[in-house]
Coordinates of C-alpha atoms and ligand atoms in Angstrom, one line a residue:
X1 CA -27.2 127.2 -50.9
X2 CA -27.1 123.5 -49.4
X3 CA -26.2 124.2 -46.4
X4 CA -22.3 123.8 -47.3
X5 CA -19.0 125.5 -46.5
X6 CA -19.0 129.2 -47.3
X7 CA -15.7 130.2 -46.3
X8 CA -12.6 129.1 -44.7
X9 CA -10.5 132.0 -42.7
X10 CA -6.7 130.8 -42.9
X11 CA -5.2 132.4 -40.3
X12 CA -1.2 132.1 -40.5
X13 CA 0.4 132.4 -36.9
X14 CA 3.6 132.2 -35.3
X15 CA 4.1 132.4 -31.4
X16 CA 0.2 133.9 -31.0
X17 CA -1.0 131.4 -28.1
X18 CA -2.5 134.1 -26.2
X19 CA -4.5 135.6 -29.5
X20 CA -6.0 132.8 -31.0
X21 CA -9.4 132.2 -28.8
X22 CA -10.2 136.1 -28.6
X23 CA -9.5 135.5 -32.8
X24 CA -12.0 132.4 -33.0
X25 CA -14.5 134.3 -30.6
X26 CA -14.7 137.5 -32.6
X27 CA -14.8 135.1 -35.8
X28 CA -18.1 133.7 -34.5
X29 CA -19.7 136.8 -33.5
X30 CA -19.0 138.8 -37.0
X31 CA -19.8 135.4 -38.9
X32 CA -23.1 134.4 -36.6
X33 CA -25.6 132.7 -38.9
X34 CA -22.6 132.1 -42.1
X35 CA -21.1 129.0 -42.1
X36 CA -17.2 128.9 -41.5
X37 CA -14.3 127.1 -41.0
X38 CA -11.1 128.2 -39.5
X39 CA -7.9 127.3 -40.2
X40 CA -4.8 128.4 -38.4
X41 CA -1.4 127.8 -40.1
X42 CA 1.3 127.2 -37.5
X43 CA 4.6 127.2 -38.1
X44 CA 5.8 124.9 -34.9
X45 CA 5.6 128.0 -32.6
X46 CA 7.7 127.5 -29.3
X47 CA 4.9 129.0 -27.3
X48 CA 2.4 126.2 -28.1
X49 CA -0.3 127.8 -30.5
X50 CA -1.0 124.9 -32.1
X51 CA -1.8 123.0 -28.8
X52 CA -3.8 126.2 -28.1
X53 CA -5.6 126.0 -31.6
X54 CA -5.9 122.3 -31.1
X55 CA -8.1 122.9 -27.3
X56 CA -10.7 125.0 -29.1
X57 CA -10.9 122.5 -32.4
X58 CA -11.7 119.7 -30.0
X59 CA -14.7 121.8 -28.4
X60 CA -15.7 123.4 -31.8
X61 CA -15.4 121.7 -35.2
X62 CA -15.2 125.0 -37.4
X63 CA -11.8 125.6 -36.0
X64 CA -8.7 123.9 -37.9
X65 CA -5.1 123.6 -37.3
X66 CA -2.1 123.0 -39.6
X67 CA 0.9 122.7 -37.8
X68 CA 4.2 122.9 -40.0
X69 CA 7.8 120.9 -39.2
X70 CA 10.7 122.4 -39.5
X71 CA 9.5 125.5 -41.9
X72 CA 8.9 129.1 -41.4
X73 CA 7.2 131.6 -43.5
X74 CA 4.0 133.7 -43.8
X75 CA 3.2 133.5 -47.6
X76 CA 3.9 130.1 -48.1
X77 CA 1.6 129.3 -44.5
X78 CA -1.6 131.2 -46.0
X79 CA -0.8 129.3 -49.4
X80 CA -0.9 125.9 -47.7
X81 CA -4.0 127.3 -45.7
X82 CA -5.8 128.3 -48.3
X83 CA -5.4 125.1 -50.0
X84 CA -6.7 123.2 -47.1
X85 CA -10.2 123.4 -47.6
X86 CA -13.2 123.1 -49.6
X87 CA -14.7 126.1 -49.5
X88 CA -15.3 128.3 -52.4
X89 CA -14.1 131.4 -50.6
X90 CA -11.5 131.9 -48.4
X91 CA -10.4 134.8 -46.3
X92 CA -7.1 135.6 -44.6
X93 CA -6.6 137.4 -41.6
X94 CA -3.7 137.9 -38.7
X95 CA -3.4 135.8 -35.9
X96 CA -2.7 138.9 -33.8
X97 CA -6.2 140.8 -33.8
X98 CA -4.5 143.4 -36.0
X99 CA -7.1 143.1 -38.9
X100 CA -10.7 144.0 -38.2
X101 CA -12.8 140.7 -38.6
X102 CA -16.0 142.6 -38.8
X103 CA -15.5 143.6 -42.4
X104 CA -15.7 138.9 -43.4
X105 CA -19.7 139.3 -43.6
X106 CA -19.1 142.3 -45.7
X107 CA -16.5 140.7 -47.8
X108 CA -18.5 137.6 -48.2
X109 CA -21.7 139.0 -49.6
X110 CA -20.1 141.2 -52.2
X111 CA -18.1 138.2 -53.5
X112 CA -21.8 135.8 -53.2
X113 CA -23.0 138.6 -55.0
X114 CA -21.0 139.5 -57.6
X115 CA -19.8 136.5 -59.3
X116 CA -17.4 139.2 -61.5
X117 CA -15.8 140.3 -58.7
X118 CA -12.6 137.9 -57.9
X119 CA -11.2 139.0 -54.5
X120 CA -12.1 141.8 -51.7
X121 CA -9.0 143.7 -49.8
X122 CA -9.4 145.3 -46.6
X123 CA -7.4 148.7 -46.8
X124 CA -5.7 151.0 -44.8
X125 CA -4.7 153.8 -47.1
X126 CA -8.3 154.4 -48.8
X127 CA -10.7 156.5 -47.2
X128 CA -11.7 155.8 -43.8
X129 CA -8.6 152.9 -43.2
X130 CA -5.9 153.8 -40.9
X131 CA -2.7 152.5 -39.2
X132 CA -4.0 153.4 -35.8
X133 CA -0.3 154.1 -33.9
X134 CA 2.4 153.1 -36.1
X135 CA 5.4 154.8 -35.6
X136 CA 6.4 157.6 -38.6
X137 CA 9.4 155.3 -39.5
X138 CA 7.2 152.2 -39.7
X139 CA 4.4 154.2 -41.4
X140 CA 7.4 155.8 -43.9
X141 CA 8.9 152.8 -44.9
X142 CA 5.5 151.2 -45.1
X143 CA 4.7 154.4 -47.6
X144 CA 7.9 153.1 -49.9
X145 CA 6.9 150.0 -50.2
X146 CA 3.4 150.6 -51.7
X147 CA 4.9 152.7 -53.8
X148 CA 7.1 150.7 -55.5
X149 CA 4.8 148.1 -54.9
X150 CA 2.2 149.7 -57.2
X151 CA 4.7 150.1 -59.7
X152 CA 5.2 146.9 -61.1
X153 CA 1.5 145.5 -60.3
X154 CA -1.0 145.7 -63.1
X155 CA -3.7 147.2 -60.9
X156 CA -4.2 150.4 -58.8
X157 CA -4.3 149.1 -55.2
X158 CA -4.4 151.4 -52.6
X159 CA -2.9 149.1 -50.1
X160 CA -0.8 146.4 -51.9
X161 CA 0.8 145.3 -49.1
X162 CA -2.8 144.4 -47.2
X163 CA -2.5 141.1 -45.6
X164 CA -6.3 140.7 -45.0
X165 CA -8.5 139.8 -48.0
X166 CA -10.8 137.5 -49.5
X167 CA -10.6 135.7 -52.9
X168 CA -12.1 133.1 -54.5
X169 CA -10.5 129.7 -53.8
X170 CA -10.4 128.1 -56.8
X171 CA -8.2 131.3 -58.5
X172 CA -5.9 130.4 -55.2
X173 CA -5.7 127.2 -56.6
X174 CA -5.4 127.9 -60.1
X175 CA -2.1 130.4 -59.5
X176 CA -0.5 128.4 -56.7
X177 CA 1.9 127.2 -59.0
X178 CA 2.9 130.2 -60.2
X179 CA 3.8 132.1 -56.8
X180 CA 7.0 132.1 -55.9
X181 CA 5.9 131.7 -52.0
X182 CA 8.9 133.8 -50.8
X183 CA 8.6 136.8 -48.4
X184 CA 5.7 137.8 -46.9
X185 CA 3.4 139.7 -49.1
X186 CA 1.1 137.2 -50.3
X187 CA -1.6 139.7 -51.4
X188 CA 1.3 141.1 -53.9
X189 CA 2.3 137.6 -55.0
X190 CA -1.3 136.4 -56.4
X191 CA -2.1 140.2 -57.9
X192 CA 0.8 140.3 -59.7
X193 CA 1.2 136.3 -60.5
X194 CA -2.5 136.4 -62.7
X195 CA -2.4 136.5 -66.6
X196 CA -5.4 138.7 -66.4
X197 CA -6.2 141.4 -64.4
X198 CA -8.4 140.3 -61.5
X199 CA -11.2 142.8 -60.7
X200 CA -11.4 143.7 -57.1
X201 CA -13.0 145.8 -54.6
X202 CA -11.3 147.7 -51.3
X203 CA -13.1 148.1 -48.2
X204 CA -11.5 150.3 -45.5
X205 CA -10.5 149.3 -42.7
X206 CA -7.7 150.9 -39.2
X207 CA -5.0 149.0 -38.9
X208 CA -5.3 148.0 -34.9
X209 CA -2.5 147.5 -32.2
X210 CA -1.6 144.7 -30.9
X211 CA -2.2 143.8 -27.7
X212 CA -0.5 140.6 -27.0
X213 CA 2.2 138.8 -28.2
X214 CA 5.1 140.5 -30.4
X215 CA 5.3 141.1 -33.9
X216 CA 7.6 138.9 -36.2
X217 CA 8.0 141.1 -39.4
X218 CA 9.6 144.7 -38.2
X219 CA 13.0 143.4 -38.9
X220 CA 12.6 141.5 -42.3
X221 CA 10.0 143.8 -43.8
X222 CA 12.2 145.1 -45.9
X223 CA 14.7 142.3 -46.8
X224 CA 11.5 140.2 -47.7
X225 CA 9.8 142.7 -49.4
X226 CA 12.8 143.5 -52.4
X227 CA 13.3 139.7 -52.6
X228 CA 9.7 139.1 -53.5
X229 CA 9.8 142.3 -55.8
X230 CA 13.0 140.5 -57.1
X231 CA 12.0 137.6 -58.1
X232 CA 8.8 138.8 -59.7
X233 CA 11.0 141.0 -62.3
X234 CA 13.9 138.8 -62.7
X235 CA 13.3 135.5 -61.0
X236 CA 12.7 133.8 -64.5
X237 CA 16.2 134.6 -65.9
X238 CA 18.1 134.2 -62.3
X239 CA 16.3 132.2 -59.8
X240 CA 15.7 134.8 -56.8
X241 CA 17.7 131.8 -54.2
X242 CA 20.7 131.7 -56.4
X243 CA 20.9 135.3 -56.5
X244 CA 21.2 135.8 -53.0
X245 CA 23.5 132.6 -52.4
X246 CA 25.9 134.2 -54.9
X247 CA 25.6 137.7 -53.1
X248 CA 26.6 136.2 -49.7
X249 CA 29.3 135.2 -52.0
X250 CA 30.3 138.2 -53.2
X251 CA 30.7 139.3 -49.6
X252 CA 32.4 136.2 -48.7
X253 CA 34.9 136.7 -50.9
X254 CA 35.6 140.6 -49.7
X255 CA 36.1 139.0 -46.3
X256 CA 38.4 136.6 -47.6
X257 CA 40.5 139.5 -48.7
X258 CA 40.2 141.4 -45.7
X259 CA 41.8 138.2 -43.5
X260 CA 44.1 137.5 -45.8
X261 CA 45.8 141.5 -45.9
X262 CA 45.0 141.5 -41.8
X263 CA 46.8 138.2 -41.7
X264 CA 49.5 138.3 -44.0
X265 CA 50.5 141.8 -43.5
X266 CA 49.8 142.0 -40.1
X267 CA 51.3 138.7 -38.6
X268 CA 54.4 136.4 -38.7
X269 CA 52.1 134.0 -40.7
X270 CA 53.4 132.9 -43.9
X271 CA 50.9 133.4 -47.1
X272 CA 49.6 130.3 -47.3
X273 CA 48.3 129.7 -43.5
X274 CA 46.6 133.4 -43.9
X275 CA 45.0 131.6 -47.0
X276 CA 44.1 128.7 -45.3
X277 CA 42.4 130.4 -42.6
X278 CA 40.8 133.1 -44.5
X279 CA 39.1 130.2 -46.3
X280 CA 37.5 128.9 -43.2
X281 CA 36.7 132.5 -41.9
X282 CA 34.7 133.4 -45.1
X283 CA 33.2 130.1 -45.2
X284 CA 31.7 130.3 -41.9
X285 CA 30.9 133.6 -42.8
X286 CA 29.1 132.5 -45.9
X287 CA 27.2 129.6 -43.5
X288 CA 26.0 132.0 -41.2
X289 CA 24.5 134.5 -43.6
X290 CA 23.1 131.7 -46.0
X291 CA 21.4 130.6 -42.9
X292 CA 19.8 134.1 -41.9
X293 CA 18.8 135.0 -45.5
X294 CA 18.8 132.8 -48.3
X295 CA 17.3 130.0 -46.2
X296 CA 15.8 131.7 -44.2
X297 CA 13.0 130.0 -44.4
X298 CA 14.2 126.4 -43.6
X299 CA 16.9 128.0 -40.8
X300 CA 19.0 125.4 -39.2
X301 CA 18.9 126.1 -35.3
X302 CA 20.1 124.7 -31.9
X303 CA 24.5 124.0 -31.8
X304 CA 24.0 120.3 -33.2
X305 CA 21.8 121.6 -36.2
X306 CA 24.4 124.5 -37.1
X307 CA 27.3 122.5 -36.3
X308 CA 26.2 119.7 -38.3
X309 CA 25.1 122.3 -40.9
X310 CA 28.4 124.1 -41.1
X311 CA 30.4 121.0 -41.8
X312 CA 28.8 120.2 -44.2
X313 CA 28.6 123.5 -45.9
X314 CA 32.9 123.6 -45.4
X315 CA 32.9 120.3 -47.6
X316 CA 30.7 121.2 -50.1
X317 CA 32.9 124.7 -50.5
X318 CA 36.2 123.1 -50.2
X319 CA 35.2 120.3 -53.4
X320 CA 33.8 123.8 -54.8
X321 CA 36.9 125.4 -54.3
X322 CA 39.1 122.8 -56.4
X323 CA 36.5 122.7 -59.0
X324 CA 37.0 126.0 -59.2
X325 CA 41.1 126.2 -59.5
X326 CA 40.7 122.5 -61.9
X327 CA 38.2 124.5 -64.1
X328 CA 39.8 127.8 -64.3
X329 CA 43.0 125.9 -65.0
X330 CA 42.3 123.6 -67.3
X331 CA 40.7 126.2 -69.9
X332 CA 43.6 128.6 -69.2
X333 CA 46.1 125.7 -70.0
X334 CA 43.6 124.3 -73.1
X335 CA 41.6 127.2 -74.6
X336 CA 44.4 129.7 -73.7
X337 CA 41.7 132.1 -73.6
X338 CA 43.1 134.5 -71.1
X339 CA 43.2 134.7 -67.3
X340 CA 40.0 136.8 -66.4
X341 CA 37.9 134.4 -69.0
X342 CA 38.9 131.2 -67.2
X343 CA 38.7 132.6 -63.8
X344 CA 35.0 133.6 -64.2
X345 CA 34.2 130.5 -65.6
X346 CA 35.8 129.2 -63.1
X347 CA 33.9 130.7 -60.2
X348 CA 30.6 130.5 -61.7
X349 CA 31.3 126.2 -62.1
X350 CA 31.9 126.7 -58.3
X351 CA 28.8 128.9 -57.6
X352 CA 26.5 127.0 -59.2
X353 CA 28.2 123.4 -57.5
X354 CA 28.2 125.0 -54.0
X355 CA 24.9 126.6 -54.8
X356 CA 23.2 122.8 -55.7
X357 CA 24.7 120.9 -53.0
X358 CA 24.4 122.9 -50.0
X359 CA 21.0 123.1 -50.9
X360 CA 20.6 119.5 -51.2
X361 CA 22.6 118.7 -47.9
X362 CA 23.3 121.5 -45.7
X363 CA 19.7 123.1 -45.9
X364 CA 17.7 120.0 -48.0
X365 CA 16.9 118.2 -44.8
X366 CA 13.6 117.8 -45.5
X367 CA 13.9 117.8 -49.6
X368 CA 11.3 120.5 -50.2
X369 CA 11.5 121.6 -53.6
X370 CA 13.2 125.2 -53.2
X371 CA 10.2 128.2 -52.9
X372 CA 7.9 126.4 -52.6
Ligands
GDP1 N1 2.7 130.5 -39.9 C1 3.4 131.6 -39.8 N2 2.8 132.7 -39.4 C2 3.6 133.9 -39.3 C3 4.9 133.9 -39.6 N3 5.4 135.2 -39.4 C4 4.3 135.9 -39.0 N4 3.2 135.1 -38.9 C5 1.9 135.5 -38.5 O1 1.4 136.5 -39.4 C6 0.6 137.5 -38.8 C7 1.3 138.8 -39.1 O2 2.5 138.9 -38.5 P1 3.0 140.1 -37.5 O3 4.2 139.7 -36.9 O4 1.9 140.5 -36.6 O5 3.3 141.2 -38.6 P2 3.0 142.8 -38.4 O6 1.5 142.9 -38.0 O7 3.2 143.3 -39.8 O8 3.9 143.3 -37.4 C8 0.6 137.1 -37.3 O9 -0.6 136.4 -37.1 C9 1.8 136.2 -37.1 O10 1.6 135.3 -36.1 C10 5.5 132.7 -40.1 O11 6.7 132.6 -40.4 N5 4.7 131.6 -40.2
MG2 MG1 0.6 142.0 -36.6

């Protein structure tokens, strides 16, 4: 060794102000005598982490801060993290305190050592690890997920779902372009991404509670988790964004329905009007949704953002719309080839328009390529 960078710690926080100098303080007592960086991956957080981050950088040069515009997510923060530095190893850990940082020298030497072995995983669910007080529908659901979880990876994890590990950076670098960066798990992502199977070890580890500061994941776990599964089983033949754009569809066009039989049956309106404004019910519907789940990621926020947002999404739909009835028509009236035949075709020429644009300009606004 020259003296050089051993390991970067990428820590990934959101709204964690009040955790991140007890973090770098505990970093430097289970790293004393290793040399470190770390580098905490903020996502813009209201509560001013990255100021906070900033304040202990400016008194101690190991300490790093990436602070993201306008973008929210976990895997895609320790990807960008992990990608910021030059050390041959990097770590990740929670902002929150919740992973036990006095398993890094540990970690460390088994990887210097071993130049076979490609990453390390701190686990909960071997021998010795624990979830200290989660609750029994946090730790059932939590059960679920590593099961499936260990169903469609190649290797026998005991805890796929860790978020606390340490890897080798250039295989980070190396399979970066082949994660899809959505949902949260990034630990699943890069196990299951590799061509080969990468040889690990586990080290045991409790799970500890949080003591400041509230947890961001409880309500998405789930959502996040079958959209990354998703998209690593079918994600090739239908992209896992499109999927989910043309499910809020689906349900769009249920609530469609529903307005129009309230409307129509229920009021004075005439048919058309109850069409008009089932239209504009569903597409708001549709906005909203698309915002909370497929775009999650890129949420538009505030009442100019969604306002702006929405109105734009209601002219994309409504050009959409007469693609649709142009398409459908023209190969009924043409190809003759039956009503349900052009209808489709016509629907999925609208899908995959409303699909492209609102992407582009209700949710492109900062025209990141999409997963990434
Ligand atoms: N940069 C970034 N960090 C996040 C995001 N969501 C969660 N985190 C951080 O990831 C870590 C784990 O999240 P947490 O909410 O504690 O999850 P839990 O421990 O499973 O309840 C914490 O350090 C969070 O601050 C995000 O969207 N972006
Ligand atoms: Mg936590």
């Amino acid at each position: 060794m020259n003296g050089g960078l051993e390991l970067a710690v990428v820590v990934p926080v959101f709204n964690e102000r009040a955790n991140v100098a007890l973090l770098v303080e505990r970093l430097d007592k289970a790293l004393a005598g290793r040399r470190w960086e770390a580098i905490f991956v903020d996502d813009d957080s209201p509560d001013g982490t990255a100021e906070a981050a900033r304040d202990l950088a400016l008194a101690d040069a190991r300490v790093r801060v990436i602070q993201r515009i306008g973008r929210r997510g976990l895997s895609t923060a320790c990807l960008e993290g992990m990608c910021a530095t030059a050390a041959p190893l990097v770590a990740v850990i929670d902002g929150d305190l919740q992973h036990d940082e006095t398993l890094l020298p540990m970690m460390l030497d088994m990887l210097e050592q071993d130049p076979e072995l490609d990453l390390v995983i701190g686990s909960r669910f071997m021998e010795g690890g624990g979830t200290g007080d989660w609750d029994r529908d946090r730790a059932a659901k939590s059960a679920i997920a590593t099961k499936l979880s260990r169903q469609v990876l190649k290797a026998d994890l005991t805890d796929p779902m860790s978020g606390f590990f340490m890897i080798r950076t250039a295989l980070v670098r190396d399979l970066v372009p082949m994660l899809s960066g959505i949902g949260f798990k990034i630990l699943l992502d890069i196990m299951t991404a590799s061509p080969r199977r990468l040889r690990f070890r586990e080290l045991p580890y409790v799970f500890r509670s949080r003591q400041r500061g509230e947890s961001k994941l409880d309500h998405v776990v789930a959502l996040e988790f079958l959209i990354a599964l998703y998209d690593r089983m079918f994600g090739r033949i239908v992209p896992v964004r499109f999927a989910m754009f043309a499910a809020v569809g689906g349900l769009g066009a249920a609530v469609h329905m529903i307005v129009v039989a309230l409307l129509y049956t229920g009021t004075p309106l005439p048919f058309v009007p109850s069409t008009a404004i089932a239209t504009l019910v569903a597409m708001t519907f549709n906005f909203f949704l698309n915002n909370a789940l497929t775009y999650r990621d890129r949420r538009l926020k505030g009442a100019r953002e969604l306002f702006d947002g929405w109105v734009s999404f209601c002219i994309v739909c409504s050009v959409g719309a007469v693609a649709n009835v142009g398409i459908a028509a023209f190969l009924y009236g043409v190809e003759n080839g039956g009503w349900a035949v052009s209808a489709l075709a016509g629907i999925l020429v609208a899908a995959v328009w409303n699909f492209a644009l609102s992407s582009r300009f209700t949710w492109g606004r900062y025209g990141r390529k999409p997963g990434v």
